[in-house]
Amino acid sequence: MNTDNKKKGYLTITFGCQMNEHDSEVIAAMLEKMGYSAVEDRQSADIIVVNTCCIRETAENKVFGLLGRLRKIKESNPNLIIAMGGCMSQQEGMGKRIKERFRYVDIVFGTHNVNKLPEFIAQASEKRRQVIEVWSSAPEEMEDIPERKVSGPRAWVCIMYGCNNFCTYCIVPYVRGRERSRNQHDIVNEIKNMVGQGVKEVTLLGQNVNSYGKDLDSDIDFSDLLVMLENIEGLERIRFMTSHPRDFSDKLISTLSESKKVCEHIHLPVQSGSSTILKHMNRGYDREDYLRLVNKIKGSIPGVSLTTDIIIGFPGENEKDFLDTMDLVRQVKFDGGFVFVYNKRSGTPAAKMSQQVPDEIKSKRIQDLIAMQNEFTLESNEKEVGKVLEVLVEGKSKTRDDRLSGRTRNNKLVMFDSDEDLTGKLVSVKITDFGLTHLGGELVFLSKDH
Ligand code: SAH
Ligand code: SF4
Ligand code: F3S
């Protein structure tokens, strides 16, 4: 608990994807502008902002569990403001549910009015009443993202909001609204500003970055945006996610193959290897389209690493469909993959589909798939041994603080010893060993900017 002459403390707790991580950074910047300063622990916070995710039920349960624990903290610090934002807040009936079951939550806001949080905080603290303000869609005139202070050499940059794809299993279009691209000049200016603060690598974010620009008046597309960003002096690396296979154009492939700054890693969620299931998922491509795309990408971008997302147990998935997925994974040999068990999201078309797959079958299939993918991940990591790779140092390793860690251009985590703190530097590391989650190496020499 803080007294008036001390700066008030804030804490953000973030669930879900990079989009939420990004929004939490924006929230942090707004709170700092209001005079709050970051604190590490819940007990010393005057405001806690929970940024929620509802992609699967497990994500929601984590949030409900956390809210329960925050109640105890609020009991010992009645002045604490608890605010809940993010995708869960956008779900129908959530405001009412919070009002009834979590009365100690002071503010509920959504994904379309993050910028309004300072006003809601003022209302909640003046009137001591619950403020529930969730907008069902984005306002016509969007304000641009408030300026953020960045720390470290990497930053998230949101290039578009929302999603128009309506994959039948997915809740995102309902909670994040329609696709809206940010103006290209705003994006360029934000990145220039970040580079001025020491950022060397940006990851461009959007649910489907490949459809960037479709809603803008100018005829800019994602490839054109990448070319604009390539010219920013001082920016060393560009990443992006997520790519939808349906919208991955030949123009984009040639831009990627010509670019020096865009890194050789593409996250290309396939979701299933069965054309029947892909059709029911409304993904807009079939197994052959996906395999053709992968071949084109591999043929044009030497050393590219490919990662994917797969959903197991989508309604109607039979043994043959599952084996098609196993076979596709075997053919592509992804460098890494995230595999999820299908989870019913109410309000989505798939939740009403018959032939839901029993839990035992889902869990057997996911185990088989993960075991196989792990072998490919290991194989891919083993191939790096002996190579000297460029690593952007992010700081001390999370597991051993006598080591530094950073990522290669193809997005592999590397750990190595160093007496000197090289955070923020691009260095060369000789890879000497490998595991499932990271590579180990030795610093060879300091490259480029040391
Ligand atoms: N826009 C991105 C991903 C967004 S969600 C894309 O289209 O690829 C991240 C991942 O969560 C998805 O790729 C999908 O694999 C998974 N996912 C989404 N809804 C799900 C559900 N209902 N059950 C299980 N996994 C789901
Ligand atoms: Fe969800 Fe599909 Fe949109 Fe990705 S593209 S966010 S999976 S609806
Ligand atoms: Fe979750 Fe929302 Fe991201 S539902 S995965 S935080 S867009």
CSV table of C-alpha atoms and ligand atoms in Angstrom, one decimal:
chain,number,residue,atom,x,y,z
A,1,MET,CA,0.0,0.0,0.0
A,2,ASN,CA,1.4,3.4,-0.9
A,3,THR,CA,1.0,6.6,0.9
A,4,ASP,CA,0.2,9.8,-1.0
A,5,ASN,CA,3.7,11.2,-1.1
A,6,LYS,CA,5.0,8.1,-2.8
A,7,LYS,CA,4.5,7.3,-6.4
A,8,LYS,CA,1.6,4.9,-6.9
A,9,GLY,CA,2.5,1.4,-8.2
A,10,TYR,CA,1.0,-0.5,-11.1
A,11,LEU,CA,1.3,-4.1,-12.2
A,12,THR,CA,0.0,-5.6,-15.5
A,13,ILE,CA,-0.7,-9.3,-15.7
A,14,THR,CA,-1.0,-10.6,-19.3
A,15,PHE,CA,-2.5,-13.8,-20.7
A,16,GLY,CA,-2.7,-14.9,-24.3
A,17,CYS,CA,-0.9,-13.9,-27.4
A,18,GLN,CA,1.6,-11.2,-28.5
A,19,MET,CA,-1.3,-8.9,-29.3
A,20,ASN,CA,-2.1,-8.8,-25.6
A,21,GLU,CA,1.6,-8.4,-24.7
A,22,HIS,CA,1.6,-5.4,-27.0
A,23,ASP,CA,-1.6,-3.9,-25.5
A,24,SER,CA,-0.2,-4.4,-22.0
A,25,GLU,CA,2.8,-2.3,-23.0
A,26,VAL,CA,0.4,0.4,-24.2
A,27,ILE,CA,-1.4,0.2,-20.9
A,28,ALA,CA,1.8,0.5,-19.0
A,29,ALA,CA,2.8,3.6,-21.0
A,30,MET,CA,-0.6,5.2,-20.2
A,31,LEU,CA,-0.3,4.4,-16.5
A,32,GLU,CA,3.2,5.8,-16.3
A,33,LYS,CA,1.9,9.0,-17.9
A,34,MET,CA,-0.7,9.1,-15.2
A,35,GLY,CA,2.2,9.1,-12.6
A,36,TYR,CA,2.2,5.4,-11.7
A,37,SER,CA,5.4,3.4,-11.6
A,38,ALA,CA,5.9,-0.3,-12.2
A,39,VAL,CA,6.1,-2.6,-9.3
A,40,GLU,CA,7.1,-6.3,-9.2
A,41,ASP,CA,4.7,-7.8,-6.7
A,42,ARG,CA,0.9,-7.7,-6.2
A,43,GLN,CA,1.0,-6.5,-2.6
A,44,SER,CA,2.7,-3.2,-3.4
A,45,ALA,CA,0.5,-2.3,-6.4
A,46,ASP,CA,-2.2,0.4,-6.2
A,47,ILE,CA,-3.6,-0.8,-9.5
A,48,ILE,CA,-3.5,-4.2,-11.1
A,49,VAL,CA,-4.5,-4.6,-14.7
A,50,VAL,CA,-5.4,-8.1,-15.9
A,51,ASN,CA,-5.2,-8.5,-19.7
A,52,THR,CA,-7.2,-11.6,-20.5
A,53,CYS,CA,-7.4,-14.2,-23.2
A,54,CYS,CA,-10.3,-16.6,-24.1
A,55,ILE,CA,-8.9,-18.6,-27.0
A,56,ARG,CA,-9.4,-21.8,-25.0
A,57,GLU,CA,-11.2,-22.6,-21.8
A,58,THR,CA,-7.9,-23.2,-20.0
A,59,ALA,CA,-6.9,-19.6,-20.6
A,60,GLU,CA,-10.2,-18.4,-19.1
A,61,ASN,CA,-9.9,-20.6,-16.1
A,62,LYS,CA,-6.5,-19.2,-15.3
A,63,VAL,CA,-8.0,-15.7,-15.3
A,64,PHE,CA,-10.9,-16.7,-13.0
A,65,GLY,CA,-8.3,-18.4,-10.7
A,66,LEU,CA,-6.3,-15.2,-10.6
A,67,LEU,CA,-9.3,-13.0,-9.9
A,68,GLY,CA,-10.0,-15.2,-6.9
A,69,ARG,CA,-6.5,-14.7,-5.6
A,70,LEU,CA,-6.7,-10.9,-6.1
A,71,ARG,CA,-9.8,-10.8,-3.9
A,72,LYS,CA,-7.6,-11.6,-0.9
A,73,ILE,CA,-5.1,-8.8,-1.8
A,74,LYS,CA,-8.0,-6.4,-2.2
A,75,GLU,CA,-9.2,-7.4,1.3
A,76,SER,CA,-5.9,-6.3,2.8
A,77,ASN,CA,-5.7,-3.2,0.6
A,78,PRO,CA,-9.2,-1.9,0.0
A,79,ASN,CA,-7.7,1.0,-2.1
A,80,LEU,CA,-6.4,-1.3,-4.7
A,81,ILE,CA,-8.0,-0.9,-8.1
A,82,ILE,CA,-8.4,-4.1,-10.1
A,83,ALA,CA,-9.0,-3.6,-13.8
A,84,MET,CA,-9.8,-6.4,-16.3
A,85,GLY,CA,-9.3,-5.9,-20.0
A,86,GLY,CA,-8.6,-8.0,-23.1
A,87,CYS,CA,-10.5,-10.6,-25.1
A,88,MET,CA,-12.5,-12.2,-22.2
A,89,SER,CA,-14.1,-8.9,-21.4
A,90,GLN,CA,-15.5,-8.7,-25.0
A,91,GLN,CA,-17.4,-12.0,-24.6
A,92,GLU,CA,-21.2,-11.6,-24.5
A,93,GLY,CA,-22.5,-11.6,-20.9
A,94,MET,CA,-19.0,-11.2,-19.3
A,95,GLY,CA,-19.8,-7.8,-17.9
A,96,LYS,CA,-22.9,-9.1,-16.2
A,97,ARG,CA,-21.0,-12.1,-14.9
A,98,ILE,CA,-18.2,-10.0,-13.4
A,99,LYS,CA,-20.9,-7.7,-11.9
A,100,GLU,CA,-22.5,-10.6,-10.2
A,101,ARG,CA,-19.6,-12.8,-9.2
A,102,PHE,CA,-16.6,-10.6,-8.9
A,103,ARG,CA,-17.9,-7.4,-7.5
A,104,TYR,CA,-14.5,-6.4,-6.2
A,105,VAL,CA,-13.2,-6.0,-9.8
A,106,ASP,CA,-13.4,-2.2,-10.2
A,107,ILE,CA,-13.1,-1.8,-14.0
A,108,VAL,CA,-14.0,-4.0,-17.0
A,109,PHE,CA,-12.8,-2.6,-20.3
A,110,GLY,CA,-12.5,-4.3,-23.7
A,111,THR,CA,-10.1,-4.5,-26.7
A,112,HIS,CA,-11.6,-1.5,-28.5
A,113,ASN,CA,-11.3,1.1,-25.8
A,114,VAL,CA,-7.8,0.4,-24.2
A,115,ASN,CA,-7.0,4.1,-24.8
A,116,LYS,CA,-9.9,5.1,-22.4
A,117,LEU,CA,-8.4,3.3,-19.4
A,118,PRO,CA,-7.2,6.5,-17.7
A,119,GLU,CA,-10.7,7.9,-17.8
A,120,PHE,CA,-12.1,4.7,-16.3
A,121,ILE,CA,-9.5,4.8,-13.6
A,122,ALA,CA,-10.5,8.3,-12.7
A,123,GLN,CA,-14.2,7.3,-12.6
A,124,ALA,CA,-13.6,4.3,-10.5
A,125,SER,CA,-11.4,6.1,-7.9
A,126,GLU,CA,-13.8,9.2,-7.7
A,127,LYS,CA,-17.1,7.4,-7.5
A,128,ARG,CA,-15.9,4.1,-5.9
A,129,ARG,CA,-18.3,2.3,-8.2
A,130,GLN,CA,-17.7,-0.5,-10.7
A,131,VAL,CA,-17.0,0.8,-14.2
A,132,ILE,CA,-18.0,-1.6,-16.9
A,133,GLU,CA,-17.3,-0.2,-20.4
A,134,VAL,CA,-17.0,-2.7,-23.2
A,135,TRP,CA,-17.6,-1.6,-26.8
A,136,SER,CA,-18.9,-4.1,-29.2
A,137,SER,CA,-16.9,-2.7,-32.1
A,138,ALA,CA,-14.1,-0.4,-32.8
A,139,PRO,CA,-14.9,3.3,-33.2
A,140,GLU,CA,-15.1,4.7,-36.8
A,141,GLU,CA,-12.2,7.1,-36.2
A,142,MET,CA,-9.4,5.2,-34.6
A,143,GLU,CA,-6.9,7.0,-32.4
A,144,ASP,CA,-3.4,5.9,-33.1
A,145,ILE,CA,-1.4,4.0,-30.5
A,146,PRO,CA,-0.1,6.2,-27.7
A,147,GLU,CA,3.7,6.5,-27.6
A,148,ARG,CA,5.4,3.8,-25.7
A,149,LYS,CA,8.7,3.6,-23.9
A,150,VAL,CA,10.5,0.5,-25.0
A,151,SER,CA,13.2,-1.4,-23.2
A,152,GLY,CA,15.6,-3.9,-24.7
A,153,PRO,CA,16.5,-4.5,-28.3
A,154,ARG,CA,13.2,-6.1,-29.4
A,155,ALA,CA,9.7,-4.6,-29.7
A,156,TRP,CA,6.2,-5.6,-30.8
A,157,VAL,CA,4.6,-3.4,-33.4
A,158,CYS,CA,0.9,-3.8,-34.1
A,159,ILE,CA,0.2,-3.3,-37.8
A,160,MET,CA,-3.4,-4.3,-37.9
A,161,TYR,CA,-6.2,-5.2,-35.5
A,162,GLY,CA,-9.0,-7.7,-35.7
A,163,CYS,CA,-9.7,-10.6,-38.0
A,164,ASN,CA,-12.1,-11.2,-40.9
A,165,ASN,CA,-11.5,-14.9,-41.4
A,166,PHE,CA,-14.0,-16.5,-39.1
A,167,CYS,CA,-12.3,-19.9,-38.9
A,168,THR,CA,-15.1,-21.9,-37.5
A,169,TYR,CA,-13.4,-22.9,-34.2
A,170,CYS,CA,-12.0,-19.4,-33.4
A,171,ILE,CA,-13.3,-16.7,-31.0
A,172,VAL,CA,-10.9,-14.0,-32.1
A,173,PRO,CA,-13.1,-12.3,-34.8
A,174,TYR,CA,-15.8,-12.0,-32.2
A,175,VAL,CA,-13.7,-10.4,-29.5
A,176,ARG,CA,-11.2,-8.4,-31.6
A,177,GLY,CA,-13.6,-7.2,-34.3
A,178,ARG,CA,-13.0,-6.6,-38.0
A,179,GLU,CA,-9.7,-6.1,-39.7
A,180,ARG,CA,-8.3,-2.6,-39.5
A,181,SER,CA,-4.9,-1.8,-40.8
A,182,ARG,CA,-2.8,1.0,-39.3
A,183,ASN,CA,-1.6,3.8,-41.5
A,184,GLN,CA,1.8,2.9,-42.9
A,185,HIS,CA,3.3,6.3,-42.0
A,186,ASP,CA,2.2,5.9,-38.3
A,187,ILE,CA,3.9,2.4,-38.3
A,188,VAL,CA,7.1,3.8,-39.9
A,189,ASN,CA,7.2,6.7,-37.4
A,190,GLU,CA,6.6,4.4,-34.4
A,191,ILE,CA,9.5,2.1,-35.5
A,192,LYS,CA,11.8,5.0,-36.1
A,193,ASN,CA,11.1,6.3,-32.7
A,194,MET,CA,11.8,2.9,-31.2
A,195,VAL,CA,15.1,2.5,-33.1
A,196,GLY,CA,16.0,5.9,-31.5
A,197,GLN,CA,15.5,4.2,-28.2
A,198,GLY,CA,17.8,1.3,-29.0
A,199,VAL,CA,15.4,-1.2,-30.7
A,200,LYS,CA,17.1,-3.4,-33.3
A,201,GLU,CA,14.4,-5.9,-34.0
A,202,VAL,CA,10.7,-5.5,-34.5
A,203,THR,CA,8.0,-8.1,-34.8
A,204,LEU,CA,5.0,-6.9,-36.8
A,205,LEU,CA,1.8,-8.2,-35.3
A,206,GLY,CA,-1.6,-9.0,-36.7
A,207,GLN,CA,-3.9,-12.0,-36.8
A,208,ASN,CA,-3.3,-12.2,-40.5
A,209,VAL,CA,-0.5,-9.8,-41.5
A,210,ASN,CA,-0.8,-11.0,-45.1
A,211,SER,CA,-4.0,-9.1,-45.6
A,212,TYR,CA,-2.5,-5.8,-44.3
A,213,GLY,CA,-3.7,-2.8,-46.3
A,214,LYS,CA,-6.8,-4.4,-47.8
A,215,ASP,CA,-9.0,-2.0,-45.9
A,216,LEU,CA,-6.9,1.2,-46.5
A,217,ASP,CA,-7.6,3.8,-49.1
A,218,SER,CA,-4.0,3.6,-50.5
A,219,ASP,CA,-3.2,0.4,-52.5
A,220,ILE,CA,-0.3,-0.6,-50.1
A,221,ASP,CA,0.0,-4.3,-49.3
A,222,PHE,CA,2.1,-6.2,-46.7
A,223,SER,CA,5.0,-6.6,-49.1
A,224,ASP,CA,5.1,-2.8,-49.8
A,225,LEU,CA,5.1,-2.2,-46.0
A,226,LEU,CA,8.1,-4.5,-45.6
A,227,VAL,CA,10.0,-2.7,-48.3
A,228,MET,CA,9.2,0.7,-46.5
A,229,LEU,CA,10.5,-0.7,-43.2
A,230,GLU,CA,13.6,-2.2,-44.8
A,231,ASN,CA,14.8,1.4,-45.4
A,232,ILE,CA,14.7,2.4,-41.8
A,233,GLU,CA,18.3,3.1,-40.8
A,234,GLY,CA,19.4,1.4,-37.6
A,235,LEU,CA,16.7,-1.3,-37.8
A,236,GLU,CA,18.5,-4.6,-38.1
A,237,ARG,CA,15.8,-7.3,-38.1
A,238,ILE,CA,12.1,-7.6,-39.0
A,239,ARG,CA,9.8,-10.4,-38.0
A,240,PHE,CA,6.1,-10.8,-38.4
A,241,MET,CA,3.2,-12.9,-37.3
A,242,THR,CA,0.8,-14.5,-38.0
A,243,SER,CA,0.7,-15.4,-41.7
A,244,HIS,CA,-2.4,-17.0,-43.1
A,245,PRO,CA,-1.5,-19.6,-45.8
A,246,ARG,CA,-4.4,-18.5,-48.0
A,247,ASP,CA,-3.1,-14.9,-48.4
A,248,PHE,CA,0.6,-15.7,-48.8
A,249,SER,CA,1.3,-14.2,-52.2
A,250,ASP,CA,4.1,-14.8,-54.7
A,251,LYS,CA,4.9,-11.1,-54.4
A,252,LEU,CA,5.4,-11.6,-50.6
A,253,ILE,CA,7.7,-14.6,-51.2
A,254,SER,CA,9.9,-12.6,-53.6
A,255,THR,CA,10.0,-9.6,-51.2
A,256,LEU,CA,11.1,-12.0,-48.4
A,257,SER,CA,13.8,-13.6,-50.6
A,258,GLU,CA,15.2,-10.2,-51.5
A,259,SER,CA,15.0,-8.6,-48.1
A,260,LYS,CA,18.2,-8.3,-45.9
A,261,LYS,CA,16.3,-7.4,-42.8
A,262,VAL,CA,13.3,-9.7,-42.7
A,263,CYS,CA,14.4,-12.8,-40.8
A,264,GLU,CA,14.3,-16.3,-42.2
A,265,HIS,CA,11.4,-17.6,-40.0
A,266,ILE,CA,7.8,-17.9,-41.0
A,267,HIS,CA,5.1,-19.0,-38.6
A,268,LEU,CA,2.5,-20.5,-40.9
A,269,PRO,CA,-0.3,-22.2,-39.0
A,270,VAL,CA,-1.7,-25.2,-41.0
A,271,GLN,CA,-4.3,-26.2,-38.3
A,272,SER,CA,-4.9,-29.6,-40.0
A,273,GLY,CA,-3.4,-31.8,-42.7
A,274,SER,CA,-6.8,-33.1,-43.8
A,275,SER,CA,-8.5,-31.2,-46.7
A,276,THR,CA,-11.9,-32.2,-45.3
A,277,ILE,CA,-11.2,-30.8,-41.9
A,278,LEU,CA,-9.6,-27.6,-43.4
A,279,LYS,CA,-12.8,-27.1,-45.3
A,280,HIS,CA,-14.9,-27.4,-42.2
A,281,MET,CA,-12.6,-25.1,-40.4
A,282,ASN,CA,-13.2,-22.5,-43.2
A,283,ARG,CA,-9.4,-22.0,-43.7
A,284,GLY,CA,-9.7,-21.3,-47.4
A,285,TYR,CA,-6.9,-23.7,-48.6
A,286,ASP,CA,-6.5,-27.4,-48.8
A,287,ARG,CA,-3.6,-29.8,-47.9
A,288,GLU,CA,-2.2,-29.6,-51.5
A,289,ASP,CA,-2.3,-25.8,-51.5
A,290,TYR,CA,-0.4,-25.7,-48.2
A,291,LEU,CA,2.2,-28.2,-49.3
A,292,ARG,CA,2.7,-26.2,-52.6
A,293,LEU,CA,3.2,-23.0,-50.6
A,294,VAL,CA,5.7,-24.6,-48.3
A,295,ASN,CA,7.7,-25.9,-51.3
A,296,LYS,CA,7.7,-22.4,-52.9
A,297,ILE,CA,8.8,-20.8,-49.7
A,298,LYS,CA,11.6,-23.3,-49.1
A,299,GLY,CA,12.7,-23.0,-52.7
A,300,SER,CA,13.0,-19.2,-52.5
A,301,ILE,CA,14.3,-18.5,-49.1
A,302,PRO,CA,17.4,-20.5,-48.2
A,303,GLY,CA,17.7,-21.6,-44.6
A,304,VAL,CA,14.1,-20.5,-43.8
A,305,SER,CA,12.6,-22.1,-40.7
A,306,LEU,CA,8.9,-22.9,-40.6
A,307,THR,CA,6.8,-23.3,-37.5
A,308,THR,CA,3.1,-24.0,-37.3
A,309,ASP,CA,0.0,-24.3,-35.1
A,310,ILE,CA,-2.2,-27.5,-35.3
A,311,ILE,CA,-5.5,-28.2,-33.7
A,312,ILE,CA,-6.2,-31.9,-32.9
A,313,GLY,CA,-9.8,-33.2,-32.5
A,314,PHE,CA,-11.8,-30.7,-34.5
A,315,PRO,CA,-15.4,-32.0,-34.8
A,316,GLY,CA,-15.6,-34.8,-37.2
A,317,GLU,CA,-11.8,-35.5,-37.3
A,318,ASN,CA,-11.5,-39.3,-37.9
A,319,GLU,CA,-8.5,-41.5,-37.8
A,320,LYS,CA,-7.8,-40.9,-41.5
A,321,ASP,CA,-7.9,-37.1,-41.0
A,322,PHE,CA,-5.5,-37.4,-38.1
A,323,LEU,CA,-3.2,-39.6,-40.2
A,324,ASP,CA,-3.3,-36.9,-42.9
A,325,THR,CA,-2.1,-34.4,-40.3
A,326,MET,CA,0.7,-36.7,-39.2
A,327,ASP,CA,1.7,-37.2,-42.8
A,328,LEU,CA,1.7,-33.5,-43.6
A,329,VAL,CA,3.9,-32.8,-40.6
A,330,ARG,CA,6.2,-35.6,-41.7
A,331,GLN,CA,6.5,-34.1,-45.2
A,332,VAL,CA,7.1,-30.5,-44.1
A,333,LYS,CA,9.3,-31.3,-41.1
A,334,PHE,CA,8.5,-28.1,-39.3
A,335,ASP,CA,11.3,-26.6,-37.2
A,336,GLY,CA,8.8,-26.2,-34.3
A,337,GLY,CA,5.1,-26.5,-33.7
A,338,PHE,CA,2.4,-25.7,-31.2
A,339,VAL,CA,-0.3,-28.3,-31.0
A,340,PHE,CA,-3.6,-27.7,-29.3
A,341,VAL,CA,-6.6,-29.9,-28.4
A,342,TYR,CA,-9.7,-28.5,-30.0
A,343,ASN,CA,-11.8,-26.6,-27.4
A,344,LYS,CA,-15.4,-25.6,-27.9
A,345,ARG,CA,-15.9,-21.8,-27.9
A,346,SER,CA,-19.5,-20.8,-27.5
A,347,GLY,CA,-20.8,-18.6,-30.3
A,348,THR,CA,-18.5,-20.2,-32.9
A,349,PRO,CA,-19.9,-22.5,-35.6
A,350,ALA,CA,-17.8,-25.4,-34.7
A,351,ALA,CA,-19.2,-25.5,-31.1
A,352,LYS,CA,-22.5,-26.6,-32.6
A,353,MET,CA,-21.1,-29.2,-35.0
A,354,SER,CA,-22.0,-32.8,-34.4
A,355,GLN,CA,-19.4,-35.5,-34.1
A,356,GLN,CA,-17.4,-33.8,-31.3
A,357,VAL,CA,-14.3,-36.0,-30.7
A,358,PRO,CA,-14.1,-37.7,-27.3
A,359,ASP,CA,-11.4,-36.5,-24.9
A,360,GLU,CA,-9.5,-39.8,-24.8
A,361,ILE,CA,-9.1,-39.9,-28.5
A,362,LYS,CA,-8.0,-36.2,-28.6
A,363,SER,CA,-5.4,-36.8,-25.9
A,364,LYS,CA,-4.0,-39.9,-27.6
A,365,ARG,CA,-3.7,-38.1,-30.9
A,366,ILE,CA,-2.0,-35.1,-29.5
A,367,GLN,CA,0.6,-37.2,-27.7
A,368,ASP,CA,1.5,-39.0,-30.9
A,369,LEU,CA,1.7,-35.7,-32.8
A,370,ILE,CA,3.8,-33.9,-30.2
A,371,ALA,CA,6.2,-36.9,-30.0
A,372,MET,CA,6.7,-36.8,-33.7
A,373,GLN,CA,7.1,-33.0,-34.0
A,374,ASN,CA,9.6,-33.1,-31.1
A,375,GLU,CA,11.8,-35.4,-33.1
A,376,PHE,CA,11.7,-32.9,-36.0
A,377,THR,CA,12.4,-30.0,-33.7
A,378,LEU,CA,15.4,-31.8,-32.3
A,379,GLU,CA,16.6,-32.7,-35.8
A,380,SER,CA,16.3,-29.1,-36.9
A,381,ASN,CA,18.2,-27.9,-33.9
A,382,GLU,CA,20.9,-30.5,-34.4
A,383,LYS,CA,21.5,-29.2,-37.9
A,384,GLU,CA,22.7,-25.9,-36.4
A,385,VAL,CA,25.6,-27.5,-34.5
A,386,GLY,CA,28.9,-26.3,-35.9
A,387,LYS,CA,27.5,-23.2,-37.6
A,388,VAL,CA,28.4,-19.7,-36.6
A,389,LEU,CA,25.1,-17.8,-36.3
A,390,GLU,CA,24.2,-14.2,-35.7
A,391,VAL,CA,22.5,-13.7,-32.3
A,392,LEU,CA,20.7,-10.6,-31.0
A,393,VAL,CA,21.4,-10.7,-27.3
A,394,GLU,CA,18.3,-10.1,-25.2
A,395,GLY,CA,19.9,-10.3,-21.8
A,396,LYS,CA,20.6,-12.9,-19.1
A,397,SER,CA,19.2,-16.4,-19.6
A,398,LYS,CA,16.0,-17.0,-17.6
A,399,THR,CA,17.3,-20.4,-16.4
A,400,ARG,CA,20.9,-19.5,-15.6
A,401,ASP,CA,21.9,-16.0,-15.0
A,402,ASP,CA,25.6,-16.5,-15.7
A,403,ARG,CA,24.6,-17.1,-19.4
A,404,LEU,CA,23.3,-14.7,-22.0
A,405,SER,CA,20.5,-15.6,-24.3
A,406,GLY,CA,19.2,-14.3,-27.6
A,407,ARG,CA,17.8,-15.4,-30.9
A,408,THR,CA,19.2,-16.4,-34.3
A,409,ARG,CA,17.6,-14.9,-37.4
A,410,ASN,CA,15.6,-18.1,-37.8
A,411,ASN,CA,14.2,-17.6,-34.3
A,412,LYS,CA,16.1,-20.2,-32.4
A,413,LEU,CA,16.9,-19.4,-28.8
A,414,VAL,CA,20.7,-19.6,-28.1
A,415,MET,CA,22.5,-19.5,-24.7
A,416,PHE,CA,26.2,-18.8,-24.3
A,417,ASP,CA,28.7,-17.7,-21.6
A,418,SER,CA,30.1,-14.2,-21.6
A,419,ASP,CA,31.9,-12.2,-18.9
A,420,GLU,CA,30.6,-9.0,-20.5
A,421,ASP,CA,26.9,-7.9,-20.6
A,422,LEU,CA,26.3,-7.8,-24.4
A,423,THR,CA,22.5,-7.1,-24.1
A,424,GLY,CA,21.3,-5.4,-27.3
A,425,LYS,CA,24.3,-6.4,-29.4
A,426,LEU,CA,24.4,-8.5,-32.5
A,427,VAL,CA,27.1,-11.1,-31.9
A,428,SER,CA,28.4,-14.3,-33.6
A,429,VAL,CA,28.0,-17.5,-31.7
A,430,LYS,CA,29.3,-20.9,-32.7
A,431,ILE,CA,26.7,-23.5,-31.9
A,432,THR,CA,28.1,-26.4,-29.9
A,433,ASP,CA,25.1,-28.2,-28.5
A,434,PHE,CA,21.3,-28.5,-28.8
A,435,GLY,CA,18.1,-29.5,-27.0
A,436,LEU,CA,14.4,-29.3,-27.7
A,437,THR,CA,14.0,-25.7,-26.6
A,438,HIS,CA,17.3,-24.0,-27.2
A,439,LEU,CA,20.8,-24.2,-28.7
A,440,GLY,CA,24.1,-23.8,-26.7
A,441,GLY,CA,27.1,-22.0,-28.1
A,442,GLU,CA,30.3,-20.1,-27.6
A,443,LEU,CA,30.9,-16.5,-28.4
A,444,VAL,CA,33.1,-16.3,-31.5
A,445,PHE,CA,33.6,-12.7,-32.0
A,446,LEU,CA,31.6,-9.6,-31.6
A,447,SER,CA,30.1,-8.6,-34.9
A,448,LYS,CA,28.7,-5.4,-36.4
A,449,ASP,CA,28.0,-3.0,-33.7
A,450,HIS,CA,30.4,-3.8,-30.9
B,1,SAH,N1,-4.5,-15.6,-36.2
B,1,SAH,C1,-3.6,-16.7,-35.9
B,1,SAH,C2,-3.8,-17.4,-34.6
B,1,SAH,C3,-4.6,-17.0,-33.5
B,1,SAH,S1,-5.0,-18.0,-32.2
B,1,SAH,C4,-3.8,-17.7,-37.1
B,1,SAH,O1,-4.8,-17.6,-37.8
B,1,SAH,O2,-3.0,-18.5,-37.2
B,1,SAH,C5,-3.6,-19.1,-32.0
B,1,SAH,C6,-3.8,-20.5,-32.2
B,1,SAH,O3,-4.8,-21.0,-31.3
B,1,SAH,C7,-4.5,-20.8,-33.6
B,1,SAH,O4,-3.5,-20.9,-34.6
B,1,SAH,C8,-5.1,-22.2,-33.3
B,1,SAH,O5,-4.2,-23.2,-33.6
B,1,SAH,C9,-5.4,-22.2,-31.8
B,1,SAH,N2,-6.8,-22.1,-31.5
B,1,SAH,C10,-7.7,-21.1,-31.9
B,1,SAH,N3,-9.0,-21.5,-31.5
B,1,SAH,C11,-8.9,-22.7,-30.9
B,1,SAH,C12,-9.8,-23.5,-30.3
B,1,SAH,N4,-11.1,-23.2,-30.2
B,1,SAH,N5,-9.4,-24.7,-29.7
B,1,SAH,C13,-8.1,-25.0,-29.8
B,1,SAH,N6,-7.1,-24.3,-30.4
B,1,SAH,C14,-7.5,-23.1,-30.9
B,2,SF4,FE1,-8.8,-17.1,-35.5
B,2,SF4,FE2,-8.7,-17.9,-38.0
B,2,SF4,FE3,-8.6,-15.3,-37.5
B,2,SF4,FE4,-6.5,-16.7,-36.9
B,2,SF4,S1,-7.3,-16.3,-38.9
B,2,SF4,S2,-7.5,-15.3,-35.5
B,2,SF4,S3,-7.4,-18.7,-36.3
B,2,SF4,S4,-10.3,-16.7,-37.1
B,3,F3S,FE1,-6.2,-14.8,-26.7
B,3,F3S,FE2,-7.2,-12.6,-27.6
B,3,F3S,FE3,-4.8,-13.3,-28.4
B,3,F3S,S1,-8.3,-14.5,-27.3
B,3,F3S,S2,-4.9,-15.5,-28.2
B,3,F3S,S3,-5.4,-12.7,-26.3
B,3,F3S,S4,-6.3,-12.2,-29.6
